mmCIF file with all atom_site columns, N, CA and C in Angstrom:
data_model
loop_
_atom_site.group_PDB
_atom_site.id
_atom_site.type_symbol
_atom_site.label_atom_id
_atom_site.label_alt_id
_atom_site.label_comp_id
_atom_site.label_asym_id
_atom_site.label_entity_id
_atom_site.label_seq_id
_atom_site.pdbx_PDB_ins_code
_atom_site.Cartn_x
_atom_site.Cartn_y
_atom_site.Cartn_z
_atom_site.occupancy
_atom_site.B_iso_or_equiv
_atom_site.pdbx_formal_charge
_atom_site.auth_seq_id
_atom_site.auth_comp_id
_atom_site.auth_asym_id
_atom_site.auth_atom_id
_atom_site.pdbx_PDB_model_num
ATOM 1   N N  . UNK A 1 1  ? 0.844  -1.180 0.000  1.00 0.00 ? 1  UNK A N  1
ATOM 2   C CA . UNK A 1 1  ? 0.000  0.000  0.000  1.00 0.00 ? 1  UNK A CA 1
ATOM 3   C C  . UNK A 1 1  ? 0.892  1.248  0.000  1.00 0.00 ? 1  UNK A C  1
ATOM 4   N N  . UNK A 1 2  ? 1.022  2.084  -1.121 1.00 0.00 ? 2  UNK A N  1
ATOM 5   C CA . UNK A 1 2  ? 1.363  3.600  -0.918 1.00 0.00 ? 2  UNK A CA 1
ATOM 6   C C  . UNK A 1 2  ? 1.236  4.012  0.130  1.00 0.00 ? 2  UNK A C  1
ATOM 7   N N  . UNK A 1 3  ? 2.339  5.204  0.689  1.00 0.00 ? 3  UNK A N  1
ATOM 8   C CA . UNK A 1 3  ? 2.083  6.253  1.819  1.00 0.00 ? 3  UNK A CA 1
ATOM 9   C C  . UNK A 1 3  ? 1.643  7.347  0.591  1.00 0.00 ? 3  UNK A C  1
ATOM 10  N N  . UNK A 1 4  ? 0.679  7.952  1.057  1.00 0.00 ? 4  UNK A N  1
ATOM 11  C CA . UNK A 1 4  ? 0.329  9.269  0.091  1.00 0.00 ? 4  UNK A CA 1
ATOM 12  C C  . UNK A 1 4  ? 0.900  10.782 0.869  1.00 0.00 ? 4  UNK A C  1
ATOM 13  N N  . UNK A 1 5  ? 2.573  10.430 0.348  1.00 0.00 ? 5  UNK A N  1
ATOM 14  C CA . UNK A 1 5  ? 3.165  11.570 0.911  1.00 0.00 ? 5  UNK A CA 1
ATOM 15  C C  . UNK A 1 5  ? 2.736  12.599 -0.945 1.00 0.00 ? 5  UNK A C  1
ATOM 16  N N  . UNK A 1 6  ? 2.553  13.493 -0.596 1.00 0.00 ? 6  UNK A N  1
ATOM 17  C CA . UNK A 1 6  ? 2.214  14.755 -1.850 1.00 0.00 ? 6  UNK A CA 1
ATOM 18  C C  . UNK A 1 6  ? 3.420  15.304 -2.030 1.00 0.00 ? 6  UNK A C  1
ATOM 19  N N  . UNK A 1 7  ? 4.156  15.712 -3.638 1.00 0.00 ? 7  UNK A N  1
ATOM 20  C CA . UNK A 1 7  ? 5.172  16.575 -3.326 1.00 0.00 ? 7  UNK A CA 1
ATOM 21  C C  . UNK A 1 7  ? 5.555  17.385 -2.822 1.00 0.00 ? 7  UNK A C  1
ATOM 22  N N  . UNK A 1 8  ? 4.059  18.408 -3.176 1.00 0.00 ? 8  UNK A N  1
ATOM 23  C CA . UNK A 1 8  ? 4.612  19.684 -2.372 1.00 0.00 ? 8  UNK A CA 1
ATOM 24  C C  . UNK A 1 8  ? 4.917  19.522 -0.722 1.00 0.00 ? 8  UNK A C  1
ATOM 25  N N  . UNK A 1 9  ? 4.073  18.613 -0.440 1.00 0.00 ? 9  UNK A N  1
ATOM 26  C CA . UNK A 1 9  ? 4.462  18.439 1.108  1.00 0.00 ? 9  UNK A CA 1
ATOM 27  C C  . UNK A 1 9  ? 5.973  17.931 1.258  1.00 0.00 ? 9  UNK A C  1
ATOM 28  N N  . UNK A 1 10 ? 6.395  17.385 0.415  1.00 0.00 ? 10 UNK A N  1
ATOM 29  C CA . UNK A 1 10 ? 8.053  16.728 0.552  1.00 0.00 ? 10 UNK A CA 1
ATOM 30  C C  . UNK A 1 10 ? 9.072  17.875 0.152  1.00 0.00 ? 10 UNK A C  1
ATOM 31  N N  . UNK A 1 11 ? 8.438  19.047 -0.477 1.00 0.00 ? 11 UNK A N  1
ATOM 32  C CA . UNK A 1 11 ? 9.260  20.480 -0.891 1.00 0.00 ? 11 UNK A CA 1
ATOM 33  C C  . UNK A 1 11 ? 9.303  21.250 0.304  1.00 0.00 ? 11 UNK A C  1
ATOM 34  N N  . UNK A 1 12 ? 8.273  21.058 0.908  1.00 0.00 ? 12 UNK A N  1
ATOM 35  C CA . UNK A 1 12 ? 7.812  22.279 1.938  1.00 0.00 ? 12 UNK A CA 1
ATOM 36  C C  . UNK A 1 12 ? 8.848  21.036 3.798  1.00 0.00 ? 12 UNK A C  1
ATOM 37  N N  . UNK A 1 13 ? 8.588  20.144 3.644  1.00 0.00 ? 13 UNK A N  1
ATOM 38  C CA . UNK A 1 13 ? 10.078 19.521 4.243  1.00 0.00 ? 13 UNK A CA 1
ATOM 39  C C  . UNK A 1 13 ? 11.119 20.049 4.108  1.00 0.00 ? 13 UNK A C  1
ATOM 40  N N  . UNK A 1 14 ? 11.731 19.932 3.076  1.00 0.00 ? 14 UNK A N  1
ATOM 41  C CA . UNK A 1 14 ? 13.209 19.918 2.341  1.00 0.00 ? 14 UNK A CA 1
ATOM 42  C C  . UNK A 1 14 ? 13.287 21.225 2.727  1.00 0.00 ? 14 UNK A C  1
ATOM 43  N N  . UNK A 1 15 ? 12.600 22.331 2.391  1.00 0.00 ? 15 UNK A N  1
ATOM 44  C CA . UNK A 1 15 ? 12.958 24.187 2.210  1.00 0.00 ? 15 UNK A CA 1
ATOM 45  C C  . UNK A 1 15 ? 12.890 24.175 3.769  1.00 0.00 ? 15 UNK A C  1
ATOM 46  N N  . UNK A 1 16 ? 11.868 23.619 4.391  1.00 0.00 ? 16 UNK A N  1
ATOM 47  C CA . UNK A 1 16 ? 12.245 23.884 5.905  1.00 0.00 ? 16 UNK A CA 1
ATOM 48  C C  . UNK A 1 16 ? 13.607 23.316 6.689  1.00 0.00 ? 16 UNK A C  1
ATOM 49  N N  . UNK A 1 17 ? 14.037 22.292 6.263  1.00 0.00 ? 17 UNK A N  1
ATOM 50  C CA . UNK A 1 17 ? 15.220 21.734 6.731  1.00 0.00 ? 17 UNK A CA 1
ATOM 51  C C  . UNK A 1 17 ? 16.245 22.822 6.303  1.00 0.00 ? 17 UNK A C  1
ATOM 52  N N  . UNK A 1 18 ? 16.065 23.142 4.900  1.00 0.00 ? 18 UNK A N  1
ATOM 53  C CA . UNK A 1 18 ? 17.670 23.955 4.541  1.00 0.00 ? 18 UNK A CA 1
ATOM 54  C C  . UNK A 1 18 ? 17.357 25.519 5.011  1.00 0.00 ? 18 UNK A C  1
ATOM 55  N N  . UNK A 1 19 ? 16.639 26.090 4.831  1.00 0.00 ? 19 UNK A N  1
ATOM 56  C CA . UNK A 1 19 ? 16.267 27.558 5.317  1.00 0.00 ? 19 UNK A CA 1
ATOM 57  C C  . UNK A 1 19 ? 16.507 26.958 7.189  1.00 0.00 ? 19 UNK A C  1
ATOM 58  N N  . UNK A 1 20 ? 16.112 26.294 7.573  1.00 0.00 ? 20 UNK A N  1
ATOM 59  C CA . UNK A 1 20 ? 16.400 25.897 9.089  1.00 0.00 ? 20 UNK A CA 1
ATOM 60  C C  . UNK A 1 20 ? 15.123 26.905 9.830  1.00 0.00 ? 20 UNK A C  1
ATOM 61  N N  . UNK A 1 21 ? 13.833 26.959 9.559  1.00 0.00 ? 21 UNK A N  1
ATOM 62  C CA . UNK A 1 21 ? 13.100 27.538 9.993  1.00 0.00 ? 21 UNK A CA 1
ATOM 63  C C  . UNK A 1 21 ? 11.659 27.618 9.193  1.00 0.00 ? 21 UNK A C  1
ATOM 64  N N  . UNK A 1 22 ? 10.765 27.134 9.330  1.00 0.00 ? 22 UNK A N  1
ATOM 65  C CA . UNK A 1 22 ? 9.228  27.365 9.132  1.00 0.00 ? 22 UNK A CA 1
ATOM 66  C C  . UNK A 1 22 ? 9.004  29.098 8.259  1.00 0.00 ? 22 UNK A C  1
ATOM 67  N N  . UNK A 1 23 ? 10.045 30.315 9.276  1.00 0.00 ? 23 UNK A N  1
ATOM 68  C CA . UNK A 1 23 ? 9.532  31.589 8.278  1.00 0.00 ? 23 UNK A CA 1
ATOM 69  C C  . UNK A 1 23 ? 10.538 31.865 7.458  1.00 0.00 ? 23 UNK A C  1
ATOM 70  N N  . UNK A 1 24 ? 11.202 31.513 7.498  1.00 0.00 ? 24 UNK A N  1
ATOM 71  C CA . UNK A 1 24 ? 12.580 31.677 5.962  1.00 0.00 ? 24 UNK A CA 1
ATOM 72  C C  . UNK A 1 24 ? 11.710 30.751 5.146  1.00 0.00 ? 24 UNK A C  1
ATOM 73  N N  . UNK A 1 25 ? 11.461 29.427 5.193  1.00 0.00 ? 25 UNK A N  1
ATOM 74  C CA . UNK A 1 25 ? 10.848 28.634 4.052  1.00 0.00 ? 25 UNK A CA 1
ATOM 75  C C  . UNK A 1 25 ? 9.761  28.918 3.768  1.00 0.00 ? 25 UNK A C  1
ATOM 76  N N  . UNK A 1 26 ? 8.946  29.958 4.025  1.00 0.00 ? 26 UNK A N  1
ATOM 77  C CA . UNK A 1 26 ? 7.402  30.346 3.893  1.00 0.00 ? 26 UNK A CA 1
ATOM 78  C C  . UNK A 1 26 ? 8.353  31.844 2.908  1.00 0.00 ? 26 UNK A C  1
ATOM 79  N N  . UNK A 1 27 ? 8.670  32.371 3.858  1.00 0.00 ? 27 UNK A N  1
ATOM 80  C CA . UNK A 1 27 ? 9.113  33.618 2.872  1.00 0.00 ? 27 UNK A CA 1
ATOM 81  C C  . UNK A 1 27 ? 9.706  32.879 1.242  1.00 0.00 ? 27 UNK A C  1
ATOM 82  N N  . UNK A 1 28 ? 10.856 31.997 1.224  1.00 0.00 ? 28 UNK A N  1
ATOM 83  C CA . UNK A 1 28 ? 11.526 31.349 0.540  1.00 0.00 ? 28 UNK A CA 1
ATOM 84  C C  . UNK A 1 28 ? 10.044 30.718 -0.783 1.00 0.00 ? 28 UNK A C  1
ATOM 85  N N  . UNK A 1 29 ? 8.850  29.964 -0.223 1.00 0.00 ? 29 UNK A N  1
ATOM 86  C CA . UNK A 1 29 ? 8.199  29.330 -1.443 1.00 0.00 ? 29 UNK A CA 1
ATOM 87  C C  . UNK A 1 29 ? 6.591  30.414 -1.687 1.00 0.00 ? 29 UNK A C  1
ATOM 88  N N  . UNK A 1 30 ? 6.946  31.591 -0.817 1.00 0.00 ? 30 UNK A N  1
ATOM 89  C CA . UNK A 1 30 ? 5.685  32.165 -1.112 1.00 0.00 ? 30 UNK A CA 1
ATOM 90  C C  . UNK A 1 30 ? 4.596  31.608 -0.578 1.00 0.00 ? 30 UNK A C  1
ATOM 91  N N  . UNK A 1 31 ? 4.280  31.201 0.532  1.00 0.00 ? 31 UNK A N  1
ATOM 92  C CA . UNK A 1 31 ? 3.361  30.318 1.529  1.00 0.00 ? 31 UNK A CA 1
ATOM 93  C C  . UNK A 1 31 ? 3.489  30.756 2.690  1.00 0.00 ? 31 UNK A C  1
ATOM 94  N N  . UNK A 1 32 ? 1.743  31.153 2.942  1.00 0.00 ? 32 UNK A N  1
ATOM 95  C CA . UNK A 1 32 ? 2.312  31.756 4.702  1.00 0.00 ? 32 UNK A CA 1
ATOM 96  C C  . UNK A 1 32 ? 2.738  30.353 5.613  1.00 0.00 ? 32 UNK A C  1
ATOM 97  N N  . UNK A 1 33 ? 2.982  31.054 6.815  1.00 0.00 ? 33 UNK A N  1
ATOM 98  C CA . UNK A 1 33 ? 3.506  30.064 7.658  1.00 0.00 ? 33 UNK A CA 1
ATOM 99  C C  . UNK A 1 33 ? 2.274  29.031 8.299  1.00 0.00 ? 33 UNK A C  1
ATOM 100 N N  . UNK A 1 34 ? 1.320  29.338 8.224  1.00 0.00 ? 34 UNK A N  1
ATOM 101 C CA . UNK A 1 34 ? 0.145  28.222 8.771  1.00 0.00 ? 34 UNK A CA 1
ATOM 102 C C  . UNK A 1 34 ? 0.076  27.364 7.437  1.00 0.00 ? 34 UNK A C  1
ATOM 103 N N  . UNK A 1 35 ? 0.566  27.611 6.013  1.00 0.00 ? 35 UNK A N  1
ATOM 104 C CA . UNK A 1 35 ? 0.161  26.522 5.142  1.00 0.00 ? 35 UNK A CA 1
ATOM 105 C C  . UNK A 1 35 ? 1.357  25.569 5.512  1.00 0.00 ? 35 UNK A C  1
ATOM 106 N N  . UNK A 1 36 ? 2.202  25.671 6.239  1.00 0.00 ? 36 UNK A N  1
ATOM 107 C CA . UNK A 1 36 ? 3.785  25.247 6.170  1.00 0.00 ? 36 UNK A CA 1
ATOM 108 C C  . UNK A 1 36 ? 3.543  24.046 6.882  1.00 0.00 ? 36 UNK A C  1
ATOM 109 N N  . UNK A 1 37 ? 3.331  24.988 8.210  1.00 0.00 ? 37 UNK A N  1
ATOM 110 C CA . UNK A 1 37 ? 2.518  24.294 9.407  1.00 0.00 ? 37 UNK A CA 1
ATOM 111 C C  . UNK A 1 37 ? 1.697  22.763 8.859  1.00 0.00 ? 37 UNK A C  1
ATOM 112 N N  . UNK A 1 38 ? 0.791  23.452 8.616  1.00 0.00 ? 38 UNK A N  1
ATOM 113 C CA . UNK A 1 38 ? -0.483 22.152 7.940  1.00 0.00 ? 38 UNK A CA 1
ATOM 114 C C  . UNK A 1 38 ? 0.241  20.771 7.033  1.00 0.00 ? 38 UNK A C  1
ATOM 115 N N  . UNK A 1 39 ? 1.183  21.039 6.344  1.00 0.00 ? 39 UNK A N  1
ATOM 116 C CA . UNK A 1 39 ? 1.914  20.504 5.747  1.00 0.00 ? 39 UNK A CA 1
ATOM 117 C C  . UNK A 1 39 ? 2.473  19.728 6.227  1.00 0.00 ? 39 UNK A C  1
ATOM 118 N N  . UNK A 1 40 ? 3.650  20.137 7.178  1.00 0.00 ? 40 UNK A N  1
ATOM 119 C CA . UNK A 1 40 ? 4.231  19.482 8.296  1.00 0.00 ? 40 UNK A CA 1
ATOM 120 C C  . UNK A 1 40 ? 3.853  18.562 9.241  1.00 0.00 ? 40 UNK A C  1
ATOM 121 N N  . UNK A 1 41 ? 1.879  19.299 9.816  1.00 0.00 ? 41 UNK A N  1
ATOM 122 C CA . UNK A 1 41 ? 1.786  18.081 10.528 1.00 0.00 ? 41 UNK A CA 1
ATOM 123 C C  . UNK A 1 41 ? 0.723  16.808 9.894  1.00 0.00 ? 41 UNK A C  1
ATOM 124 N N  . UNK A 1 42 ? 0.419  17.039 8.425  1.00 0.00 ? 42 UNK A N  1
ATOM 125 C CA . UNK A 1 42 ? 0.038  16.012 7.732  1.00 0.00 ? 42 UNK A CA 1
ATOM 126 C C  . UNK A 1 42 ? 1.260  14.779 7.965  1.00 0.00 ? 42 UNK A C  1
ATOM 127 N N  . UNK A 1 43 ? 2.148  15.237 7.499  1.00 0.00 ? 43 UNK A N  1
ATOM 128 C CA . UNK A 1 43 ? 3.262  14.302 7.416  1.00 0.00 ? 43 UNK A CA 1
ATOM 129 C C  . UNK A 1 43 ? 3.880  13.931 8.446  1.00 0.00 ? 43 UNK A C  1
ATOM 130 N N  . UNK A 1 44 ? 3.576  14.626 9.744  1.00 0.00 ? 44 UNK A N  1
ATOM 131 C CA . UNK A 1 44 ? 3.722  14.159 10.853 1.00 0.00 ? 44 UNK A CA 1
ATOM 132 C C  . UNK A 1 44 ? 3.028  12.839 11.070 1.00 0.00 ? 44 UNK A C  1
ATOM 133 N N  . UNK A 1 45 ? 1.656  12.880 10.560 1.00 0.00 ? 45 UNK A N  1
ATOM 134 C CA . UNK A 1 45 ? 0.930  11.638 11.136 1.00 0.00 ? 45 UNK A CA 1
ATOM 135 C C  . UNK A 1 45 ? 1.314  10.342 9.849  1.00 0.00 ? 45 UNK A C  1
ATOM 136 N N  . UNK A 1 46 ? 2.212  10.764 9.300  1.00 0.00 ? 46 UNK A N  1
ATOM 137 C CA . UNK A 1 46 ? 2.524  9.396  8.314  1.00 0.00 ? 46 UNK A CA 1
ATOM 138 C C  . UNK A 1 46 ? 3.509  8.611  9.163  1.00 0.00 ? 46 UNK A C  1
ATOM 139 N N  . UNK A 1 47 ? 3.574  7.169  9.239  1.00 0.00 ? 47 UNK A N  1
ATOM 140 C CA . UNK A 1 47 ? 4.724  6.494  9.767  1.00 0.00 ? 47 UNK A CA 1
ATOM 141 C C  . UNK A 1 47 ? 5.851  6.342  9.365  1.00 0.00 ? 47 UNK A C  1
ATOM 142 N N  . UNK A 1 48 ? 5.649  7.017  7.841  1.00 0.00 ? 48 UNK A N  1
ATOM 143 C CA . UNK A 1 48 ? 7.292  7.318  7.545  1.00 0.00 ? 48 UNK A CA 1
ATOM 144 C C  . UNK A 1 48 ? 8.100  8.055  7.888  1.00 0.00 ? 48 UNK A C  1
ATOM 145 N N  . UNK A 1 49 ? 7.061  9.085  7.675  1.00 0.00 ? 49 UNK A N  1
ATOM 146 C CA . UNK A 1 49 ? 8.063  10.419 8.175  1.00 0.00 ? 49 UNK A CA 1
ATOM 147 C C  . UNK A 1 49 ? 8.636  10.174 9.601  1.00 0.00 ? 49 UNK A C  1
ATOM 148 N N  . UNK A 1 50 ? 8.085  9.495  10.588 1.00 0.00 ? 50 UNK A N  1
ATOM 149 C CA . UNK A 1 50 ? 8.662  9.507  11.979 1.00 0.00 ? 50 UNK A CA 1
ATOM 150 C C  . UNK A 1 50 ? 10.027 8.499  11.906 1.00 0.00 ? 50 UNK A C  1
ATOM 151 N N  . UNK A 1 51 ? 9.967  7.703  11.071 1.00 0.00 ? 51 UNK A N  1
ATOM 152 C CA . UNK A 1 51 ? 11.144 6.862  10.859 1.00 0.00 ? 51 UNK A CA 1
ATOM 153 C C  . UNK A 1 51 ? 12.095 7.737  10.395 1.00 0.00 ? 51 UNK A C  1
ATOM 154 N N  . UNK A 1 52 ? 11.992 8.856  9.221  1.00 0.00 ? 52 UNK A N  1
ATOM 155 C CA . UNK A 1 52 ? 12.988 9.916  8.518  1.00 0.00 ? 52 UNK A CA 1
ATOM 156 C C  . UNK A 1 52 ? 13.779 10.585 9.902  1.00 0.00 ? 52 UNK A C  1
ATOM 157 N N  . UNK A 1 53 ? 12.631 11.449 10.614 1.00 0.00 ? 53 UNK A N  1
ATOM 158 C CA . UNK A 1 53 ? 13.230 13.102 11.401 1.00 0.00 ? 53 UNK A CA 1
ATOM 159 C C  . UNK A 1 53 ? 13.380 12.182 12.999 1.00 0.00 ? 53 UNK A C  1
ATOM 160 N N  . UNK A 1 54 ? 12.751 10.931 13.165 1.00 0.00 ? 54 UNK A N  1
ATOM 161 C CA . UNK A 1 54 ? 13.388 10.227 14.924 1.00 0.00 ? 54 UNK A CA 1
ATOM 162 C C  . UNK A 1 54 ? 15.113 9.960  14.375 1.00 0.00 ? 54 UNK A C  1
ATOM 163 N N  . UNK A 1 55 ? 15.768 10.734 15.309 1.00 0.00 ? 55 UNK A N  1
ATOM 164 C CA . UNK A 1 55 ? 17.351 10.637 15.200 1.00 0.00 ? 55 UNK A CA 1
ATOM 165 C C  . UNK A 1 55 ? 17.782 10.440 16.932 1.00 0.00 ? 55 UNK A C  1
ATOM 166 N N  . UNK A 1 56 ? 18.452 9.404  17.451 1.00 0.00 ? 56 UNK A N  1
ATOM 167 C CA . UNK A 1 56 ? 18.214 9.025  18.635 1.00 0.00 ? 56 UNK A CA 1
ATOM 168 C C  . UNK A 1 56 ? 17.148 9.351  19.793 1.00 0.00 ? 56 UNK A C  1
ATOM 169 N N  . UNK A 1 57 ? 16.812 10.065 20.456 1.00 0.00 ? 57 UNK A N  1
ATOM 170 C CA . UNK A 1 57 ? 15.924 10.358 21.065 1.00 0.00 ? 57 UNK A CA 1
ATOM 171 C C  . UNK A 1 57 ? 14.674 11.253 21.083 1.00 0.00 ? 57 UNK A C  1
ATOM 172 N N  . UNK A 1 58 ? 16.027 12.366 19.381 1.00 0.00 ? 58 UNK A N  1
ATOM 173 C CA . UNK A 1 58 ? 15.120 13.940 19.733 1.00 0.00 ? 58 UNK A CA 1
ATOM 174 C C  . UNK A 1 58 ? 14.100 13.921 18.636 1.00 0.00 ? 58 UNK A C  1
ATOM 175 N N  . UNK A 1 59 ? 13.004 14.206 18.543 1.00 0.00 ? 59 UNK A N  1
ATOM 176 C CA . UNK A 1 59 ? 12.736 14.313 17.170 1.00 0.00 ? 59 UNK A CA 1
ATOM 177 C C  . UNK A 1 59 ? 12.842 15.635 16.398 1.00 0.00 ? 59 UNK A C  1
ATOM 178 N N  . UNK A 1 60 ? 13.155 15.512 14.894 1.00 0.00 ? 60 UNK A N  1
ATOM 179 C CA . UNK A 1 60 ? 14.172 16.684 14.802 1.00 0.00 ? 60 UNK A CA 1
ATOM 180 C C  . UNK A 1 60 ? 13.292 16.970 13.359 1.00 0.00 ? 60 UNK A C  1
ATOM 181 N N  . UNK A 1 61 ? 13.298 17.570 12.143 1.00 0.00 ? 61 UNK A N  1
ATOM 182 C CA . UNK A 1 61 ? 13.898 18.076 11.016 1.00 0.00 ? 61 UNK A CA 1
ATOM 183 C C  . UNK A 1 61 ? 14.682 17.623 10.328 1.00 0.00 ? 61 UNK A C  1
#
């Protein structure tokens, strides 16, 4: 069975990891920061993503 991760949701990841912040990557793709948000915690509730950003204890980005 597919995870229905969406691209833009896997762009709006990536720009937040390298900008290192939710309002650089909103300024950066032209998206306020609550669409960023929404994005983020879609993919929060996927079980992949928690396997990606869990890095020993912390969960991270």
């Amino acid at each position: 069975m597919p995870i229905p991760i969406k691209l833009n949701q896997l762009r709006i990841f990536i720009e937040i990891r390298h900008h290192g912040n939710i309002q650089a990557a909103s300024r950066f793709l032209s998206l306020s920061q609550p669409a960023l948000t929404k994005s983020i915690r879609e993919l929060d509730r996927l079980p992949l993503i928690w396997r990606v950003i869990m890095q020993g204890k912390k969960k991270r980005l």
